[in-house]
PDB file of N, CA and C in Angstrom:
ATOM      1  N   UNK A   1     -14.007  52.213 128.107  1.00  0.00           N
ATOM      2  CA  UNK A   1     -15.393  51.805 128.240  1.00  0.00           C
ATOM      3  C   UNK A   1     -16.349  52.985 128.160  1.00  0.00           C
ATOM      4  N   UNK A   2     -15.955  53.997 128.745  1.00  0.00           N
ATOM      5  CA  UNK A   2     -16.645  55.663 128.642  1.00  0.00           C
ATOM      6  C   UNK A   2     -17.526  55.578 126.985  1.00  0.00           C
ATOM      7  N   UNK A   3     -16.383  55.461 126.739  1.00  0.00           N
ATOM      8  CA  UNK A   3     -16.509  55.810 124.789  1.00  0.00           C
ATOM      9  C   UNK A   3     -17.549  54.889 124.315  1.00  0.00           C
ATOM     10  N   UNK A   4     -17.552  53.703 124.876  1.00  0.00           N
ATOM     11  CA  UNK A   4     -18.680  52.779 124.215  1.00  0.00           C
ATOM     12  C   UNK A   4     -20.215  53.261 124.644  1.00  0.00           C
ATOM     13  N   UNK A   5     -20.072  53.155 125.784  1.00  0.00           N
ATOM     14  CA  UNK A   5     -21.001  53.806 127.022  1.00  0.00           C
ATOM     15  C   UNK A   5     -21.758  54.950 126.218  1.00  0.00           C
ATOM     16  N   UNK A   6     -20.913  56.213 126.015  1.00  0.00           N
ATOM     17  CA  UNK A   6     -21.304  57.637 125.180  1.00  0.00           C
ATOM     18  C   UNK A   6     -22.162  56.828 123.695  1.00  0.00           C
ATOM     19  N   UNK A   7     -21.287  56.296 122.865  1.00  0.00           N
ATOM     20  CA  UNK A   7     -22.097  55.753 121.872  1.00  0.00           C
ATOM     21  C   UNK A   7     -23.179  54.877 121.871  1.00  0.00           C
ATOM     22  N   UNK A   8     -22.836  54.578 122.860  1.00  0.00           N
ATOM     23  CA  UNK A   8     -24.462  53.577 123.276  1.00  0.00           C
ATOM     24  C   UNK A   8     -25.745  54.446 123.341  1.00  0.00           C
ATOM     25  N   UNK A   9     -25.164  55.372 124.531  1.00  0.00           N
ATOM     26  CA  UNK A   9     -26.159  55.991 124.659  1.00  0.00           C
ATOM     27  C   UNK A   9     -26.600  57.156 123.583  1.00  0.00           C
ATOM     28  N   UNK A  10     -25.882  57.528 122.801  1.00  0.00           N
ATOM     29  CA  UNK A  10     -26.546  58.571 121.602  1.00  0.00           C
ATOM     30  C   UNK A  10     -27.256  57.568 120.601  1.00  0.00           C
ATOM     31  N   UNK A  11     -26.776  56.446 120.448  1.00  0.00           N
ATOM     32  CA  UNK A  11     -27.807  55.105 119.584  1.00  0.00           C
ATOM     33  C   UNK A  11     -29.076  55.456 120.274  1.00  0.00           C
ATOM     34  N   UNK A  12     -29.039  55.050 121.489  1.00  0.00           N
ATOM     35  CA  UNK A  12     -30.224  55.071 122.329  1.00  0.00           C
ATOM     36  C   UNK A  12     -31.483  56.629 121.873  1.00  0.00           C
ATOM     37  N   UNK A  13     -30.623  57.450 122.318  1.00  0.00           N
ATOM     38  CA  UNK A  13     -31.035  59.085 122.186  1.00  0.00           C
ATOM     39  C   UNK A  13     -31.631  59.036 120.642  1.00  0.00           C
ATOM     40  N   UNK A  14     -31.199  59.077 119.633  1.00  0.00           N
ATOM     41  CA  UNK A  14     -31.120  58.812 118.694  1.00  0.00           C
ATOM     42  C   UNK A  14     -32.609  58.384 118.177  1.00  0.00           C
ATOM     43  N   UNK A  15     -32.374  57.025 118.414  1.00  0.00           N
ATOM     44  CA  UNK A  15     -33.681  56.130 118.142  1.00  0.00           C
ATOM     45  C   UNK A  15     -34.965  56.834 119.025  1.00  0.00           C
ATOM     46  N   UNK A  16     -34.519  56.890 119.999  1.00  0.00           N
ATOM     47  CA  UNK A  16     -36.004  57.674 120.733  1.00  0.00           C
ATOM     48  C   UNK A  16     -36.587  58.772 120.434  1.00  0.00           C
ATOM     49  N   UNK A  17     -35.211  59.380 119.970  1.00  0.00           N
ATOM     50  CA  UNK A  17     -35.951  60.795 119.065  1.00  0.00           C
ATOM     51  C   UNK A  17     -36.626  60.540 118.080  1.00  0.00           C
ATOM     52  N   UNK A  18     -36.494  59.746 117.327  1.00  0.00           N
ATOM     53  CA  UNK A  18     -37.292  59.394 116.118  1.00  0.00           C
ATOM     54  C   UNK A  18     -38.371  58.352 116.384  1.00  0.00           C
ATOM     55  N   UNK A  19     -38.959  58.258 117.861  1.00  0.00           N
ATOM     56  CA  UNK A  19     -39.754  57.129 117.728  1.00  0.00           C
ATOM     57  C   UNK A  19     -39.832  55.572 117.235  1.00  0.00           C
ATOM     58  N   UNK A  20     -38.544  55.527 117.407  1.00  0.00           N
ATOM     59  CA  UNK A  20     -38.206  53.657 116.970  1.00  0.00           C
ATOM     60  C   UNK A  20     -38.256  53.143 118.131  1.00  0.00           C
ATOM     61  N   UNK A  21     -38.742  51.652 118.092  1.00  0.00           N
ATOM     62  CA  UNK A  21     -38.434  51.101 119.357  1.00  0.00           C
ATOM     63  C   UNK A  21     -37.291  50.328 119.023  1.00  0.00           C
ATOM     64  N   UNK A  22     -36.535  49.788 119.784  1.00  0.00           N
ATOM     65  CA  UNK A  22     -34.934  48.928 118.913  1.00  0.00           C
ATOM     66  C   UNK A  22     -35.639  47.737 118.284  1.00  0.00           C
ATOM     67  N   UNK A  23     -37.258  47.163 118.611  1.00  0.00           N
ATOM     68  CA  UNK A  23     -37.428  46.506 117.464  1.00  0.00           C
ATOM     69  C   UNK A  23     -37.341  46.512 116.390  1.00  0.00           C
ATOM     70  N   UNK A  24     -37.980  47.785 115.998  1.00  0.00           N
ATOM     71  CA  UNK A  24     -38.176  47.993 114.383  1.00  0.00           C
ATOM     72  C   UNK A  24     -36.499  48.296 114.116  1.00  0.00           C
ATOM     73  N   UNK A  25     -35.599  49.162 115.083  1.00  0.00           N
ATOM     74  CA  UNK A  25     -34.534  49.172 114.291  1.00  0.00           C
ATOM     75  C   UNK A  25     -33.771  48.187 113.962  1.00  0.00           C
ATOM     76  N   UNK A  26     -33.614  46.661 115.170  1.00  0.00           N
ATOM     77  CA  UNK A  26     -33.053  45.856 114.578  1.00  0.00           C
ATOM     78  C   UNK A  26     -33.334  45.383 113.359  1.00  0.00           C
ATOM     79  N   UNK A  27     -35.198  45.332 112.767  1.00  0.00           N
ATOM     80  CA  UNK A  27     -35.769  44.787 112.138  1.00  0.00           C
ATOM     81  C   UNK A  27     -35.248  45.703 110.826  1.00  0.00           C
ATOM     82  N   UNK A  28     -34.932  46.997 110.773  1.00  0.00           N
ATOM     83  CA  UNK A  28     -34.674  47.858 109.690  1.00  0.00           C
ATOM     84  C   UNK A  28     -33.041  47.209 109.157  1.00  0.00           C
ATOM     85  N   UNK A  29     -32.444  46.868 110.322  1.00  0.00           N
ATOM     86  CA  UNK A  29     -30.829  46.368 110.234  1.00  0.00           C
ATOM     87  C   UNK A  29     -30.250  45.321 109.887  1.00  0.00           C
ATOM     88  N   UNK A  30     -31.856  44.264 109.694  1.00  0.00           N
ATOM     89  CA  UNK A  30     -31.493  43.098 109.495  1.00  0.00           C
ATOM     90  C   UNK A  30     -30.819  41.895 110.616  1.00  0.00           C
ATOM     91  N   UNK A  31     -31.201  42.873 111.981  1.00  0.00           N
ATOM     92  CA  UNK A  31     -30.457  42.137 113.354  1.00  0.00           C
ATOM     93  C   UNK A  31     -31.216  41.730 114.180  1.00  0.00           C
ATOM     94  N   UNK A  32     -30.527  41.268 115.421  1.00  0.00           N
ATOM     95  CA  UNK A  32     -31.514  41.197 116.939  1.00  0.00           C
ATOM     96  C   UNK A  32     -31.768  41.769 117.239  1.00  0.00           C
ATOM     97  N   UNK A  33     -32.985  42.155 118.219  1.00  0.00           N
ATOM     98  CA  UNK A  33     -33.093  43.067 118.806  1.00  0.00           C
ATOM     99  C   UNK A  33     -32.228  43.287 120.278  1.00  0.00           C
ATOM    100  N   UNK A  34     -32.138  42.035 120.794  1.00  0.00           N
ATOM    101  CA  UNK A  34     -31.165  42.144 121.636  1.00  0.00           C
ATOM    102  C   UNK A  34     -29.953  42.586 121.244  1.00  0.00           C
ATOM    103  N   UNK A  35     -29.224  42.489 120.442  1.00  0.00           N
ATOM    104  CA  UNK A  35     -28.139  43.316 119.575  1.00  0.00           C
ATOM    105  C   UNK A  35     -28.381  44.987 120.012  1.00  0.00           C
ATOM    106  N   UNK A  36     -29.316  45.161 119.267  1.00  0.00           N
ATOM    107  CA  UNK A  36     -29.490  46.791 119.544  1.00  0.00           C
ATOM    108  C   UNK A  36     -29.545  46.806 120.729  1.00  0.00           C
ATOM    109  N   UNK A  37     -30.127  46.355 122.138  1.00  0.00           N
ATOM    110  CA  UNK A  37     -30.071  46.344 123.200  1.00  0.00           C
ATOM    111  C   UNK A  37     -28.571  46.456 123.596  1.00  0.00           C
ATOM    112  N   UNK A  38     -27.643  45.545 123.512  1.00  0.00           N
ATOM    113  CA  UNK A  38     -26.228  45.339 123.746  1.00  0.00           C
ATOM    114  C   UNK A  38     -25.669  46.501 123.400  1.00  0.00           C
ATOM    115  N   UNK A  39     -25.693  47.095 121.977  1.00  0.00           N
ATOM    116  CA  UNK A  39     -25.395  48.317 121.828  1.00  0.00           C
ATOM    117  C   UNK A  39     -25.674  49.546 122.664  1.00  0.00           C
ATOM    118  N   UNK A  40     -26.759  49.860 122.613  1.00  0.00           N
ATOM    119  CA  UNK A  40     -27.067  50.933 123.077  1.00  0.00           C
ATOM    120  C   UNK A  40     -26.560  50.634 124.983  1.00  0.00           C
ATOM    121  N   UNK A  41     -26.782  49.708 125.415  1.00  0.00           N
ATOM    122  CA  UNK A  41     -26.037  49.766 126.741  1.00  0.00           C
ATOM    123  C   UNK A  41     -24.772  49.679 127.014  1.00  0.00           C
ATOM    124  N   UNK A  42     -23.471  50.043 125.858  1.00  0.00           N
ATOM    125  CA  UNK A  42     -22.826  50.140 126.017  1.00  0.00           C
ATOM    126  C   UNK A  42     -21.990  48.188 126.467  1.00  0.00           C
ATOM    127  N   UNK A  43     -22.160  47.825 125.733  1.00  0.00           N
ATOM    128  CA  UNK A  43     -21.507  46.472 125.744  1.00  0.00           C
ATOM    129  C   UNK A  43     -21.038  45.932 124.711  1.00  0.00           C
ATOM    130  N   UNK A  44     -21.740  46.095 123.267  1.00  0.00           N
ATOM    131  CA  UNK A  44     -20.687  45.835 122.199  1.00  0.00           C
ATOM    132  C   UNK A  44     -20.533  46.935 121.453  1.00  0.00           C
ATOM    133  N   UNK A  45     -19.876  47.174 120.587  1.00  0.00           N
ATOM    134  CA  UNK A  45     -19.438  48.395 119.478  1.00  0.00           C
ATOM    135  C   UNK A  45     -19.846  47.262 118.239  1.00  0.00           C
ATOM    136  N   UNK A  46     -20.560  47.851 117.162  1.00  0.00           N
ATOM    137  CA  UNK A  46     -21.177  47.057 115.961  1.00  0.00           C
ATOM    138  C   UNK A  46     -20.174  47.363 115.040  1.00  0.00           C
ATOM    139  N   UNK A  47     -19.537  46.336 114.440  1.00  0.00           N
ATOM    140  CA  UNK A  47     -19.624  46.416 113.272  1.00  0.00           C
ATOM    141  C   UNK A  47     -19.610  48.072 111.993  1.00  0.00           C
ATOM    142  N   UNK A  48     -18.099  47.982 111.081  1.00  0.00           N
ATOM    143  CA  UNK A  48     -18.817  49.230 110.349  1.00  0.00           C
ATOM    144  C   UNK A  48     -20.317  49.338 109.682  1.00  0.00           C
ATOM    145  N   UNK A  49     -20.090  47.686 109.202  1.00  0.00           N
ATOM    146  CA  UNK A  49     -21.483  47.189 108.061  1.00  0.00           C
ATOM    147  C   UNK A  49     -23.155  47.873 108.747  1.00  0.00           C
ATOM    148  N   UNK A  50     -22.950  47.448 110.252  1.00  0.00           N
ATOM    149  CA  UNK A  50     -24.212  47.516 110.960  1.00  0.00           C
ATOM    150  C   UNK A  50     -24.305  49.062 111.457  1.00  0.00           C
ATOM    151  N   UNK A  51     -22.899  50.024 111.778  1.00  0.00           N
ATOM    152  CA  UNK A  51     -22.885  51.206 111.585  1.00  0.00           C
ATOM    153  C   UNK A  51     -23.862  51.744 110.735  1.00  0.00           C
ATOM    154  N   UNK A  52     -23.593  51.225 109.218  1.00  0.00           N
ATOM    155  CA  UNK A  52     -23.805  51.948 108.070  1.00  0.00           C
ATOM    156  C   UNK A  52     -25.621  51.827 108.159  1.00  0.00           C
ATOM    157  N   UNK A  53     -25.921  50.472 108.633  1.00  0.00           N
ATOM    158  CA  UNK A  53     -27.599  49.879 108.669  1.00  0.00           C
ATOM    159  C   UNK A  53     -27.970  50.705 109.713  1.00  0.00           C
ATOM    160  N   UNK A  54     -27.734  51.261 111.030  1.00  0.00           N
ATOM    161  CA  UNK A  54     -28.137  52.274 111.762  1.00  0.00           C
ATOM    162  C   UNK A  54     -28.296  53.015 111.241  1.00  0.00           C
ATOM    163  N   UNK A  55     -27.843  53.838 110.710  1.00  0.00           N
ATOM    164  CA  UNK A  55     -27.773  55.007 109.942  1.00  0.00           C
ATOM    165  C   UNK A  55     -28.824  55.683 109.171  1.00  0.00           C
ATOM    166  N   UNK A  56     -28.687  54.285 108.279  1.00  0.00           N
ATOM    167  CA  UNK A  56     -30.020  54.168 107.345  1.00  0.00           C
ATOM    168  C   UNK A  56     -31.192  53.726 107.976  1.00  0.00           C
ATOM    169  N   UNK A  57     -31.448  53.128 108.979  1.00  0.00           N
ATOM    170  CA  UNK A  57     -32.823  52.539 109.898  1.00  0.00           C
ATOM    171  C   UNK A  57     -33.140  54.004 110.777  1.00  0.00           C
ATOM    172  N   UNK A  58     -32.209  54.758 111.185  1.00  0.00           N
ATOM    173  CA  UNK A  58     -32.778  55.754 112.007  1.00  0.00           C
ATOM    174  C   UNK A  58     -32.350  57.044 111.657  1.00  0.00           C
ATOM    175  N   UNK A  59     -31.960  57.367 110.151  1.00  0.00           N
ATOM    176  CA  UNK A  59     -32.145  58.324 108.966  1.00  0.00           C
ATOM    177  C   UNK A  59     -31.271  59.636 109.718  1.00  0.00           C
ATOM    178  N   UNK A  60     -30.054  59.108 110.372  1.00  0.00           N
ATOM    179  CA  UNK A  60     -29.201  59.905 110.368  1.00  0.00           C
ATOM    180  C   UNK A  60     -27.802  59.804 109.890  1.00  0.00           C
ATOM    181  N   UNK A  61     -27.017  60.448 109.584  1.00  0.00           N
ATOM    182  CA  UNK A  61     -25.756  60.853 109.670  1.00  0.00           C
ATOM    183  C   UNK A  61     -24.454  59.893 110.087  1.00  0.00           C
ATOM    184  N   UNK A  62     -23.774  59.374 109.450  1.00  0.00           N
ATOM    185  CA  UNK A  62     -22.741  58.345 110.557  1.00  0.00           C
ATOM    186  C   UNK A  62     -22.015  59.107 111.572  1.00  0.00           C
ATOM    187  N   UNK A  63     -21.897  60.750 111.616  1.00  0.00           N
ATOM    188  CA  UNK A  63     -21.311  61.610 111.921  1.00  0.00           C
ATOM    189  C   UNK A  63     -22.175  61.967 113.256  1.00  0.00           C
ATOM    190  N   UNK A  64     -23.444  62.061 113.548  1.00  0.00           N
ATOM    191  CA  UNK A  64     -24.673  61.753 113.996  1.00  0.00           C
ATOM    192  C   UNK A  64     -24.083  61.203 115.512  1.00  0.00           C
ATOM    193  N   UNK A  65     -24.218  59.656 115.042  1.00  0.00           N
ATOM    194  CA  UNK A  65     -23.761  58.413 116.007  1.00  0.00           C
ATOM    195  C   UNK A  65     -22.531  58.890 117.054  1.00  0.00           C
ATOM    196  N   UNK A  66     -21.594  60.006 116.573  1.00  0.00           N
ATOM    197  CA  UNK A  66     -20.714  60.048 117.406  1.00  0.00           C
ATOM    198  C   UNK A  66     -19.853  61.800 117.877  1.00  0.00           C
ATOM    199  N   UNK A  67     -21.408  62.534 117.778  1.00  0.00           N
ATOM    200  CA  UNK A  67     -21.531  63.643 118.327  1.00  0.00           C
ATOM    201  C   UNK A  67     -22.039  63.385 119.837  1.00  0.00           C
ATOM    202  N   UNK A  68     -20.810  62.968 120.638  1.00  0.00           N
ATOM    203  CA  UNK A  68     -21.518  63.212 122.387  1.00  0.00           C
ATOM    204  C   UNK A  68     -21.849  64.437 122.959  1.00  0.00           C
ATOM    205  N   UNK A  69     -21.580  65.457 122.085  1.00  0.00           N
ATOM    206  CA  UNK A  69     -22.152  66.548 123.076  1.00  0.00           C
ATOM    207  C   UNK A  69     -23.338  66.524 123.506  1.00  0.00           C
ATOM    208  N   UNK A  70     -24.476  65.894 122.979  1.00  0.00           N
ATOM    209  CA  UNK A  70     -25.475  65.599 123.381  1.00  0.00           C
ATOM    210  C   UNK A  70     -25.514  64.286 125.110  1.00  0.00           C
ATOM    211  N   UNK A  71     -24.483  64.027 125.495  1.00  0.00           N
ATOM    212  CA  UNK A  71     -24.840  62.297 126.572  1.00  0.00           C
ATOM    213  C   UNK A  71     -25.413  63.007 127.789  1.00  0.00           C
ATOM    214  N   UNK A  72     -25.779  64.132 127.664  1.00  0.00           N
ATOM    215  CA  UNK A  72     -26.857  64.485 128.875  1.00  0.00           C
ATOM    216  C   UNK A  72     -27.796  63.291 129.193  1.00  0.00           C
ATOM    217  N   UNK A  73     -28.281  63.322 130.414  1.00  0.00           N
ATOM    218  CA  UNK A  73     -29.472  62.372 130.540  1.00  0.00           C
ATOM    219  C   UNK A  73     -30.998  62.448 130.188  1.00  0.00           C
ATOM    220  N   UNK A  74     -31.626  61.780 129.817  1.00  0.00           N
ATOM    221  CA  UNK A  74     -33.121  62.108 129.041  1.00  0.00           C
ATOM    222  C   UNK A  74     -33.742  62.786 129.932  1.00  0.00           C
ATOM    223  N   UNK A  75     -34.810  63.532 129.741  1.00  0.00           N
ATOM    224  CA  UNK A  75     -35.996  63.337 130.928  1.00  0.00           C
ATOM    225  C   UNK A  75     -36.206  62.733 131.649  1.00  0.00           C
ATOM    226  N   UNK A  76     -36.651  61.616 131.145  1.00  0.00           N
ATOM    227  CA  UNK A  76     -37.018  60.570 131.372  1.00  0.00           C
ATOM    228  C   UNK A  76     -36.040  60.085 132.882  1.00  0.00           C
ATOM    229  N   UNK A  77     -35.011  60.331 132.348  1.00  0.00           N
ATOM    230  CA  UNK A  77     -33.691  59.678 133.269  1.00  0.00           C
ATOM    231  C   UNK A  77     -33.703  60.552 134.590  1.00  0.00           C
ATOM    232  N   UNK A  78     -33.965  62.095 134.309  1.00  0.00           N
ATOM    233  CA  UNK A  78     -33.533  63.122 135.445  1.00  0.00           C
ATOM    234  C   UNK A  78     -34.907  62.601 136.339  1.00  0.00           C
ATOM    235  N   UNK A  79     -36.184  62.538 135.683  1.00  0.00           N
ATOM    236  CA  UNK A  79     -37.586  62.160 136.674  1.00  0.00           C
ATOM    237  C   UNK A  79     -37.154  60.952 137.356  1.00  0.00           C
ATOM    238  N   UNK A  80     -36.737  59.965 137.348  1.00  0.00           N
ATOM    239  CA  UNK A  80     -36.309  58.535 137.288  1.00  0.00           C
ATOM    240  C   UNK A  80     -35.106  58.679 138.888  1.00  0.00           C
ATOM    241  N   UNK A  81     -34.282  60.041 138.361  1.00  0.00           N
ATOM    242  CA  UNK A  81     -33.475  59.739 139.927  1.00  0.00           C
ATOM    243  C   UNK A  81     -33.697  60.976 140.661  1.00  0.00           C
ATOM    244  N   UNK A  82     -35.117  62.217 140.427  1.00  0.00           N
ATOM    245  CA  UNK A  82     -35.372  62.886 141.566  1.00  0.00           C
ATOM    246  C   UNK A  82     -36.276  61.752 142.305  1.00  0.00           C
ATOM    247  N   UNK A  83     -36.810  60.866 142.078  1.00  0.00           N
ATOM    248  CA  UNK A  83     -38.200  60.289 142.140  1.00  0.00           C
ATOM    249  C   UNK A  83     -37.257  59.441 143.671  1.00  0.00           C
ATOM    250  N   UNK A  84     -36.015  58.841 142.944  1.00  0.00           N
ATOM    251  CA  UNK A  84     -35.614  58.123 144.329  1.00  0.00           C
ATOM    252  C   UNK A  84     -34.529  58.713 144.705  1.00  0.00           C
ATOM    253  N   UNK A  85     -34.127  59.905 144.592  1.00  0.00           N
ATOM    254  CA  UNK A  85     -33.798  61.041 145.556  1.00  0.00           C
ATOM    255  C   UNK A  85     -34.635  61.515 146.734  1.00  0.00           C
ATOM    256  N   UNK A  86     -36.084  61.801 146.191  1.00  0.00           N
ATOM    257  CA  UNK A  86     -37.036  62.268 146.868  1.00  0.00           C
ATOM    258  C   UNK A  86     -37.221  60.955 148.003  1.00  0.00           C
ATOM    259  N   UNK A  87     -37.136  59.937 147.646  1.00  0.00           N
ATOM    260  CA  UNK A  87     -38.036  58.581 148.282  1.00  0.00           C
ATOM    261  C   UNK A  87     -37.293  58.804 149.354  1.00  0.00           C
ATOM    262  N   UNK A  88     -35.757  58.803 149.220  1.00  0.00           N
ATOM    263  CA  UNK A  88     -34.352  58.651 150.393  1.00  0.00           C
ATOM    264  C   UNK A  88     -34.218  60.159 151.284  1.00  0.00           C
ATOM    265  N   UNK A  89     -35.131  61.444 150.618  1.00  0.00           N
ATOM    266  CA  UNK A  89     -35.037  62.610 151.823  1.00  0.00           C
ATOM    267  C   UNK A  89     -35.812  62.523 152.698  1.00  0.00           C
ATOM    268  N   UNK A  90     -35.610  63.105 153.661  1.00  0.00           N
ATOM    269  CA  UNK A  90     -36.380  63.479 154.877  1.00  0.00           C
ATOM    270  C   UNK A  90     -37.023  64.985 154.844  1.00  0.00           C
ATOM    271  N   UNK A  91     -38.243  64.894 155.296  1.00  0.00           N
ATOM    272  CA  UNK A  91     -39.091  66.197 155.300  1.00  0.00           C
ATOM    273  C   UNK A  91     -38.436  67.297 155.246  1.00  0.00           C
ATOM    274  N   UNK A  92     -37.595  67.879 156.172  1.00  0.00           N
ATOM    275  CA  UNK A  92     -36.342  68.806 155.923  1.00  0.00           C
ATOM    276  C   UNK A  92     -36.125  68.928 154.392  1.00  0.00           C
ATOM    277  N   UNK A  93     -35.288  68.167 153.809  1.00  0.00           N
ATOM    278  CA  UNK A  93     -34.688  68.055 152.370  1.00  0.00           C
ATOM    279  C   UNK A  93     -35.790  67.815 151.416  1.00  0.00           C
ATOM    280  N   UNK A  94     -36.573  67.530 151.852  1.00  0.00           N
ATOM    281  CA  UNK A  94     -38.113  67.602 150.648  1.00  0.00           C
ATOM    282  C   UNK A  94     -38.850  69.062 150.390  1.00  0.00           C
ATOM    283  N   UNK A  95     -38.580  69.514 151.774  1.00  0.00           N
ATOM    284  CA  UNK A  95     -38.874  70.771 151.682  1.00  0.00           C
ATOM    285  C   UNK A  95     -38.185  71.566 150.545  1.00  0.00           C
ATOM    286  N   UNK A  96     -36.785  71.632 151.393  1.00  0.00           N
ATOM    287  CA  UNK A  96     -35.869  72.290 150.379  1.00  0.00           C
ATOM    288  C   UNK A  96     -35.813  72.439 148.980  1.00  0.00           C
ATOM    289  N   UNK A  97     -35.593  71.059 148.483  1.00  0.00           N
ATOM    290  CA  UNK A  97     -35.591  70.349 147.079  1.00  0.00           C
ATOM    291  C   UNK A  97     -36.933  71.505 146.291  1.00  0.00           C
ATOM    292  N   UNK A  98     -38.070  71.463 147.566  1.00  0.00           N
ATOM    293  CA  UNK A  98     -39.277  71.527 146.450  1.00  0.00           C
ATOM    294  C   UNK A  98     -39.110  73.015 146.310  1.00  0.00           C
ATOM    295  N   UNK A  99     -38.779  74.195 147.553  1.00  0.00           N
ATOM    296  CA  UNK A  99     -38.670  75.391 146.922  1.00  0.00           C
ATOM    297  C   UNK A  99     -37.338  75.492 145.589  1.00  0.00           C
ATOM    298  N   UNK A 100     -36.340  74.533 146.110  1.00  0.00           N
ATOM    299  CA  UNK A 100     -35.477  74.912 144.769  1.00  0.00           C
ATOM    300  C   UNK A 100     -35.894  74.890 143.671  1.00  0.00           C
ATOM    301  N   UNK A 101     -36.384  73.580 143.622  1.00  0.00           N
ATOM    302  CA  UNK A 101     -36.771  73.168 142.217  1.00  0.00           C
ATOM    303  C   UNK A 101     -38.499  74.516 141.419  1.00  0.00           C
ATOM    304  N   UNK A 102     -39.109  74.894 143.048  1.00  0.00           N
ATOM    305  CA  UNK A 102     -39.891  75.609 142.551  1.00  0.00           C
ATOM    306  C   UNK A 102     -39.497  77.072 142.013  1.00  0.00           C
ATOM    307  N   UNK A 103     -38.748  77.639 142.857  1.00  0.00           N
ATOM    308  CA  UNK A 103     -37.660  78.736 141.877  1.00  0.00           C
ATOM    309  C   UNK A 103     -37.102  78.433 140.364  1.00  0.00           C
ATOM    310  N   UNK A 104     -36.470  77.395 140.262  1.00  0.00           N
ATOM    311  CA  UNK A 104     -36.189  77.382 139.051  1.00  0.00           C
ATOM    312  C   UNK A 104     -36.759  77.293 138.043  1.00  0.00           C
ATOM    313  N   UNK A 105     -38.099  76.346 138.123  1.00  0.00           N
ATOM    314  CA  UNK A 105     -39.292  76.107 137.292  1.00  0.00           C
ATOM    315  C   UNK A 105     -39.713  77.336 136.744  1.00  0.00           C
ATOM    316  N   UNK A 106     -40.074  78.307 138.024  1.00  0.00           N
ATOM    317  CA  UNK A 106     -40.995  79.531 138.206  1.00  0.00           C
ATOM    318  C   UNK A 106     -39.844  80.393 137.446  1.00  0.00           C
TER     319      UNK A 106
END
C-alpha cells in the first residue's frame, strides 16, 4: 500500500507544481475528477492507458510519476501539522518550539 500511497502522492506533487487543479487534469485525461482524486490519495493505481494521459495532461515524464525521492511533505502539509502541534502545546513547549524554530529560520 506504501507504493500506491508514494505514487499518489507525487501525482499529487506533480500536478500542483504545475498549477493544475485535478479538474482540468481529469478533463486533459478524458476522466473523473474524482478518479484523479482516488489516485492521488493513494486508493487506485490507473491504468497504463491513463498513465500515459497523465503524462501528457501534466507534461511530464512517465519516469517522472515514479521518482519518490521527492514524497517529502508540501509546505503546505508541514504548516498544516505545526499549526495543530502548536494548538496541543502548552506555554512551556510553545516557548521552546518558537526559539527552535527561530534559530533555524534565523
Amino acid at each position: 500500500m506504501a507504493d500506491i500511497k508514494s505514487f499518489g502522492l507525487r501525482v499529487k506533487t506533480l500536478r500542483a507544481l504545475r498549477k493544475l487543479t485535478q479538474e482540468q487534469v481529469a478533463e486533459k485525461c478524458g476522466i473523473n475528477s474524482k478518479y484523479v482524486s482516488r489516485i492521488e490519495m493513494g486508493y487506485q493505481f490507473p491504468s497504463f492507458d491513463i498513465l500515459v494521459k497523465l503524462c501528457a495532461a501534466m507534461n511530464v515524464e512517465m519516469q517522472d510519476l515514479f521518482n519518490f525521492a521527492h514524497t517529502g511533505k508540501s509546505a503546505k502539509e508541514y504548516r498544516k501539522g505545526l499549526n495543530e502541534l502548536v494548538n496541543e502545546a502548552d506555554e512551556e513547549k510553545l516557548e521552546l518550539a518558537y526559539r527552535i524554530i527561530k534559530a533555524v529560520v534565523r
